[in-house]
């Protein structure tokens, strides 16, 4: 089992509430929330009914579990990233330990979805043990539930104009995916410019 597979397994266990959940850490920095919002809004639906979807967010960040960033570059299908020397330099400079595990204490607003970050107590209720209600409990308790999201912390380039963030999205037992997102800051606004699919179920 390679490092990426181990990271995916760990993230899966985290989402199911059965393991890999670490103890107290510094809270996520405020700038990260703008990146999270940009990632969520990159999936904005075009229909009114889609805009009523409810996204529930894990109160703890996860690590993407990637150690070979050179191989990752080869998986990027967007030439504007994979062929850009600035992006290449940034990606290859990443130390995987930079992805910290942080509690989310703020809201993650969206222009097109309803969102809510679970409290620690709510997380324990839904995912604290394998017998807890989990995703189906969220579906029953939150009208319009669409997906349960887990973000990583955000890693920024030295000039603060580029960012990389992992997001897992789970909507059921065999319904989910994990993506690494690449963002650029333009006019003080973060915009998703590409992504890589790491896993799907």
Short mmCIF file of N, CA, C and O in Angstrom, two decimals, residues 78-151:
data_model
loop_
_atom_site.label_atom_id
_atom_site.label_comp_id
_atom_site.label_asym_id
_atom_site.label_seq_id
_atom_site.Cartn_x
_atom_site.Cartn_y
_atom_site.Cartn_z
N UNK A 78 -4.39 20.18 -16.12
CA UNK A 78 -4.49 21.57 -16.53
C UNK A 78 -3.10 22.11 -16.85
O UNK A 78 -2.28 22.31 -15.94
N UNK A 79 -2.79 22.35 -18.15
CA UNK A 79 -1.46 22.84 -18.53
C UNK A 79 -1.09 24.16 -17.84
O UNK A 79 0.09 24.41 -17.60
N UNK A 80 -2.10 24.97 -17.53
CA UNK A 80 -1.81 26.26 -16.89
C UNK A 80 -1.17 26.05 -15.51
O UNK A 80 -0.54 26.97 -14.98
N UNK A 81 -1.32 24.87 -14.94
CA UNK A 81 -0.69 24.54 -13.67
C UNK A 81 0.54 23.67 -13.89
O UNK A 81 1.64 24.00 -13.44
N UNK A 82 0.35 22.54 -14.59
CA UNK A 82 1.44 21.57 -14.74
C UNK A 82 2.62 22.12 -15.54
O UNK A 82 3.76 21.69 -15.34
N UNK A 83 2.37 23.08 -16.43
CA UNK A 83 3.45 23.65 -17.26
C UNK A 83 3.94 25.00 -16.77
O UNK A 83 4.80 25.61 -17.40
N UNK A 84 3.39 25.46 -15.65
CA UNK A 84 3.76 26.77 -15.12
C UNK A 84 4.92 26.59 -14.12
O UNK A 84 4.75 25.93 -13.10
N UNK A 85 6.10 27.17 -14.42
CA UNK A 85 7.25 27.00 -13.51
C UNK A 85 6.96 27.46 -12.08
O UNK A 85 7.46 26.85 -11.13
N UNK A 86 6.16 28.52 -11.93
CA UNK A 86 5.84 29.01 -10.58
C UNK A 86 5.03 27.98 -9.81
O UNK A 86 5.27 27.74 -8.62
N UNK A 87 4.04 27.38 -10.49
CA UNK A 87 3.25 26.34 -9.84
C UNK A 87 4.12 25.13 -9.55
O UNK A 87 4.02 24.53 -8.46
N UNK A 88 4.96 24.72 -10.48
CA UNK A 88 5.83 23.56 -10.27
C UNK A 88 6.73 23.77 -9.06
O UNK A 88 6.88 22.89 -8.20
N UNK A 89 7.32 24.96 -8.98
CA UNK A 89 8.21 25.26 -7.86
C UNK A 89 7.46 25.21 -6.54
O UNK A 89 7.96 24.67 -5.55
N UNK A 90 6.26 25.78 -6.53
CA UNK A 90 5.45 25.78 -5.30
C UNK A 90 5.10 24.36 -4.89
O UNK A 90 5.29 23.96 -3.73
N UNK A 91 4.60 23.56 -5.83
CA UNK A 91 4.17 22.20 -5.51
C UNK A 91 5.34 21.36 -5.00
O UNK A 91 5.22 20.64 -4.00
N UNK A 92 6.48 21.47 -5.66
CA UNK A 92 7.64 20.67 -5.27
C UNK A 92 8.25 21.14 -3.95
O UNK A 92 9.01 20.39 -3.32
N UNK A 93 7.92 22.35 -3.53
CA UNK A 93 8.47 22.86 -2.27
C UNK A 93 7.64 22.44 -1.06
O UNK A 93 8.05 22.66 0.09
N UNK A 94 6.48 21.81 -1.31
CA UNK A 94 5.57 21.50 -0.21
C UNK A 94 6.11 20.37 0.66
O UNK A 94 6.52 19.33 0.17
N UNK A 95 6.11 20.62 1.94
CA UNK A 95 6.40 19.59 2.94
C UNK A 95 5.05 19.11 3.45
O UNK A 95 4.25 19.90 3.95
N UNK A 96 4.78 17.82 3.33
CA UNK A 96 3.46 17.30 3.70
C UNK A 96 3.10 17.59 5.15
O UNK A 96 1.91 17.62 5.50
N UNK A 97 4.10 17.83 5.99
CA UNK A 97 3.80 18.14 7.39
C UNK A 97 3.18 19.53 7.52
O UNK A 97 2.69 19.89 8.59
N UNK A 98 3.19 20.31 6.43
CA UNK A 98 2.57 21.64 6.47
C UNK A 98 1.05 21.54 6.57
O UNK A 98 0.38 22.51 6.94
N UNK A 99 0.50 20.38 6.21
CA UNK A 99 -0.95 20.18 6.33
C UNK A 99 -1.25 19.77 7.77
O UNK A 99 -1.18 18.60 8.14
N UNK A 100 -1.58 20.77 8.58
CA UNK A 100 -1.86 20.53 9.99
C UNK A 100 -3.29 20.05 10.20
O UNK A 100 -4.14 20.20 9.34
N UNK A 101 -3.53 19.48 11.37
CA UNK A 101 -4.88 19.12 11.77
C UNK A 101 -5.38 20.21 12.70
O UNK A 101 -4.86 20.38 13.80
N UNK A 102 -6.36 20.98 12.24
CA UNK A 102 -6.87 22.12 12.99
C UNK A 102 -8.37 22.03 13.19
O UNK A 102 -9.09 21.57 12.30
N UNK A 103 -8.86 22.49 14.34
CA UNK A 103 -10.32 22.62 14.49
C UNK A 103 -10.81 23.84 13.73
O UNK A 103 -10.12 24.86 13.64
N UNK A 104 -12.00 23.73 13.13
CA UNK A 104 -12.63 24.87 12.48
C UNK A 104 -13.57 25.53 13.47
O UNK A 104 -14.50 24.90 13.97
N UNK A 105 -13.33 26.79 13.75
CA UNK A 105 -14.15 27.50 14.73
C UNK A 105 -15.05 28.55 14.10
O UNK A 105 -15.92 29.09 14.76
N UNK A 106 -14.82 28.84 12.82
CA UNK A 106 -15.64 29.85 12.15
C UNK A 106 -16.61 29.21 11.17
O UNK A 106 -16.62 27.99 10.98
N UNK A 107 -17.44 30.03 10.55
CA UNK A 107 -18.36 29.54 9.54
C UNK A 107 -17.66 29.52 8.19
O UNK A 107 -16.62 30.17 8.00
N UNK A 108 -18.20 28.75 7.25
CA UNK A 108 -17.67 28.70 5.88
C UNK A 108 -18.81 29.13 4.97
O UNK A 108 -19.59 28.30 4.49
N UNK A 109 -18.94 30.41 4.71
CA UNK A 109 -20.07 30.91 3.92
C UNK A 109 -19.97 30.50 2.46
O UNK A 109 -18.88 30.27 1.93
N UNK A 110 -21.12 30.41 1.82
CA UNK A 110 -21.20 30.10 0.40
C UNK A 110 -22.24 30.99 -0.24
O UNK A 110 -23.25 31.34 0.39
N UNK A 111 -22.02 31.35 -1.49
CA UNK A 111 -22.99 32.17 -2.21
C UNK A 111 -24.13 31.34 -2.78
O UNK A 111 -25.13 31.91 -3.23
N UNK A 112 -24.00 30.01 -2.75
CA UNK A 112 -25.01 29.20 -3.41
C UNK A 112 -25.44 27.95 -2.65
O UNK A 112 -26.33 27.23 -3.11
N UNK A 113 -24.84 27.66 -1.51
CA UNK A 113 -25.24 26.52 -0.69
C UNK A 113 -25.52 26.99 0.73
O UNK A 113 -24.98 28.00 1.18
N UNK A 114 -26.33 26.22 1.43
CA UNK A 114 -26.40 26.36 2.88
C UNK A 114 -25.28 25.52 3.47
O UNK A 114 -25.01 24.42 3.02
N UNK A 115 -24.58 26.07 4.45
CA UNK A 115 -23.45 25.35 5.05
C UNK A 115 -23.54 25.41 6.57
O UNK A 115 -24.08 26.37 7.14
N UNK A 116 -22.99 24.39 7.20
CA UNK A 116 -22.89 24.40 8.66
C UNK A 116 -21.70 23.55 9.08
O UNK A 116 -21.55 22.41 8.63
N UNK A 117 -20.84 24.12 9.92
CA UNK A 117 -19.74 23.37 10.52
C UNK A 117 -20.27 22.70 11.77
O UNK A 117 -20.84 23.37 12.65
N UNK A 118 -20.12 21.39 11.87
CA UNK A 118 -20.57 20.69 13.07
C UNK A 118 -19.78 21.15 14.29
O UNK A 118 -18.60 21.48 14.20
N UNK A 119 -20.43 21.15 15.43
CA UNK A 119 -19.71 21.34 16.69
C UNK A 119 -19.04 20.02 17.05
O UNK A 119 -19.37 18.96 16.50
N UNK A 120 -18.10 20.06 17.99
CA UNK A 120 -17.47 18.81 18.43
C UNK A 120 -18.51 17.85 19.00
O UNK A 120 -18.42 16.64 18.81
N UNK A 121 -19.49 18.41 19.71
CA UNK A 121 -20.53 17.56 20.30
C UNK A 121 -21.37 16.89 19.21
O UNK A 121 -21.71 15.70 19.31
N UNK A 122 -21.69 17.66 18.17
CA UNK A 122 -22.44 17.06 17.06
C UNK A 122 -21.61 16.00 16.35
O UNK A 122 -22.13 14.95 15.98
N UNK A 123 -20.32 16.27 16.16
CA UNK A 123 -19.47 15.28 15.52
C UNK A 123 -19.47 13.98 16.31
O UNK A 123 -19.58 12.89 15.73
N UNK A 124 -19.36 14.08 17.64
CA UNK A 124 -19.37 12.88 18.47
C UNK A 124 -20.69 12.14 18.34
O UNK A 124 -20.72 10.91 18.31
N UNK A 125 -21.79 12.90 18.24
CA UNK A 125 -23.11 12.26 18.11
C UNK A 125 -23.21 11.46 16.82
O UNK A 125 -23.73 10.33 16.82
N UNK A 126 -22.71 12.03 15.71
CA UNK A 126 -22.87 11.36 14.42
C UNK A 126 -21.75 10.37 14.10
O UNK A 126 -21.99 9.36 13.41
N UNK A 127 -20.53 10.64 14.56
CA UNK A 127 -19.38 9.84 14.13
C UNK A 127 -18.50 9.33 15.26
O UNK A 127 -17.47 8.72 14.99
N UNK A 128 -18.88 9.55 16.50
CA UNK A 128 -18.02 9.21 17.63
C UNK A 128 -17.67 7.74 17.74
O UNK A 128 -16.59 7.39 18.20
N UNK A 129 -18.58 6.86 17.34
CA UNK A 129 -18.32 5.41 17.34
C UNK A 129 -18.88 4.82 16.06
O UNK A 129 -19.73 5.43 15.40
N UNK A 130 -18.44 3.61 15.69
CA UNK A 130 -18.96 2.98 14.46
C UNK A 130 -20.47 2.75 14.48
O UNK A 130 -21.07 2.58 13.42
N UNK A 131 -21.07 2.73 15.67
CA UNK A 131 -22.52 2.49 15.75
C UNK A 131 -23.33 3.79 15.72
O UNK A 131 -24.56 3.74 15.74
N UNK A 132 -22.68 4.92 15.68
CA UNK A 132 -23.40 6.19 15.62
C UNK A 132 -24.04 6.37 14.25
O UNK A 132 -23.68 5.70 13.29
N UNK A 133 -25.01 7.30 14.13
CA UNK A 133 -25.81 7.39 12.90
C UNK A 133 -25.06 7.80 11.64
O UNK A 133 -25.50 7.51 10.54
N UNK A 134 -23.94 8.50 11.76
CA UNK A 134 -23.12 8.82 10.60
C UNK A 134 -23.82 9.65 9.54
O UNK A 134 -24.66 10.51 9.84
N UNK A 135 -23.48 9.36 8.28
CA UNK A 135 -24.00 10.13 7.15
C UNK A 135 -25.52 10.06 7.08
O UNK A 135 -26.19 11.07 6.84
N UNK A 136 -26.09 8.88 7.31
CA UNK A 136 -27.55 8.76 7.24
C UNK A 136 -28.21 9.57 8.34
O UNK A 136 -29.31 10.10 8.15
N UNK A 137 -27.56 9.70 9.48
CA UNK A 137 -28.09 10.56 10.53
C UNK A 137 -28.12 12.01 10.10
O UNK A 137 -29.09 12.74 10.37
N UNK A 138 -27.07 12.47 9.42
CA UNK A 138 -27.06 13.83 8.89
C UNK A 138 -28.18 14.01 7.88
O UNK A 138 -28.87 15.04 7.88
N UNK A 139 -28.38 13.01 7.02
CA UNK A 139 -29.42 13.11 6.01
C UNK A 139 -30.81 13.22 6.66
O UNK A 139 -31.67 13.96 6.18
N UNK A 140 -31.00 12.52 7.75
CA UNK A 140 -32.30 12.55 8.44
C UNK A 140 -32.51 13.83 9.22
O UNK A 140 -33.65 14.30 9.34
N UNK A 141 -31.44 14.40 9.75
CA UNK A 141 -31.57 15.53 10.67
C UNK A 141 -31.45 16.90 10.00
O UNK A 141 -31.88 17.90 10.56
N UNK A 142 -30.83 16.95 8.82
CA UNK A 142 -30.63 18.23 8.14
C UNK A 142 -31.38 18.20 6.81
O UNK A 142 -30.93 17.55 5.85
N UNK A 143 -32.49 18.91 6.76
CA UNK A 143 -33.31 18.93 5.55
C UNK A 143 -32.50 19.49 4.37
O UNK A 143 -31.88 20.54 4.48
N UNK A 144 -32.50 18.76 3.26
CA UNK A 144 -31.75 19.18 2.09
C UNK A 144 -30.30 18.75 2.12
O UNK A 144 -29.51 19.19 1.27
N UNK A 145 -29.94 17.87 3.08
CA UNK A 145 -28.54 17.42 3.17
C UNK A 145 -28.06 16.90 1.82
O UNK A 145 -28.73 16.12 1.16
N UNK A 146 -26.86 17.36 1.43
CA UNK A 146 -26.27 16.95 0.16
C UNK A 146 -24.97 16.19 0.36
O UNK A 146 -24.81 15.08 -0.14
N UNK A 147 -24.04 16.77 1.12
CA UNK A 147 -22.73 16.14 1.30
C UNK A 147 -22.11 16.54 2.63
O UNK A 147 -22.41 17.60 3.18
N UNK A 148 -21.25 15.67 3.10
CA UNK A 148 -20.45 15.93 4.29
C UNK A 148 -19.03 16.20 3.83
O UNK A 148 -18.41 15.35 3.18
N UNK A 149 -18.52 17.39 4.12
CA UNK A 149 -17.22 17.83 3.60
C UNK A 149 -16.16 17.81 4.69
O UNK A 149 -16.42 18.19 5.83
N UNK A 150 -14.97 17.39 4.31
CA UNK A 150 -13.80 17.50 5.17
C UNK A 150 -12.71 18.21 4.38
O UNK A 150 -12.38 17.79 3.26
N UNK A 151 -12.18 19.29 4.94
CA UNK A 151 -11.10 20.03 4.30
C UNK A 151 -9.78 19.73 4.99
O UNK A 151 -9.74 19.32 6.15
#
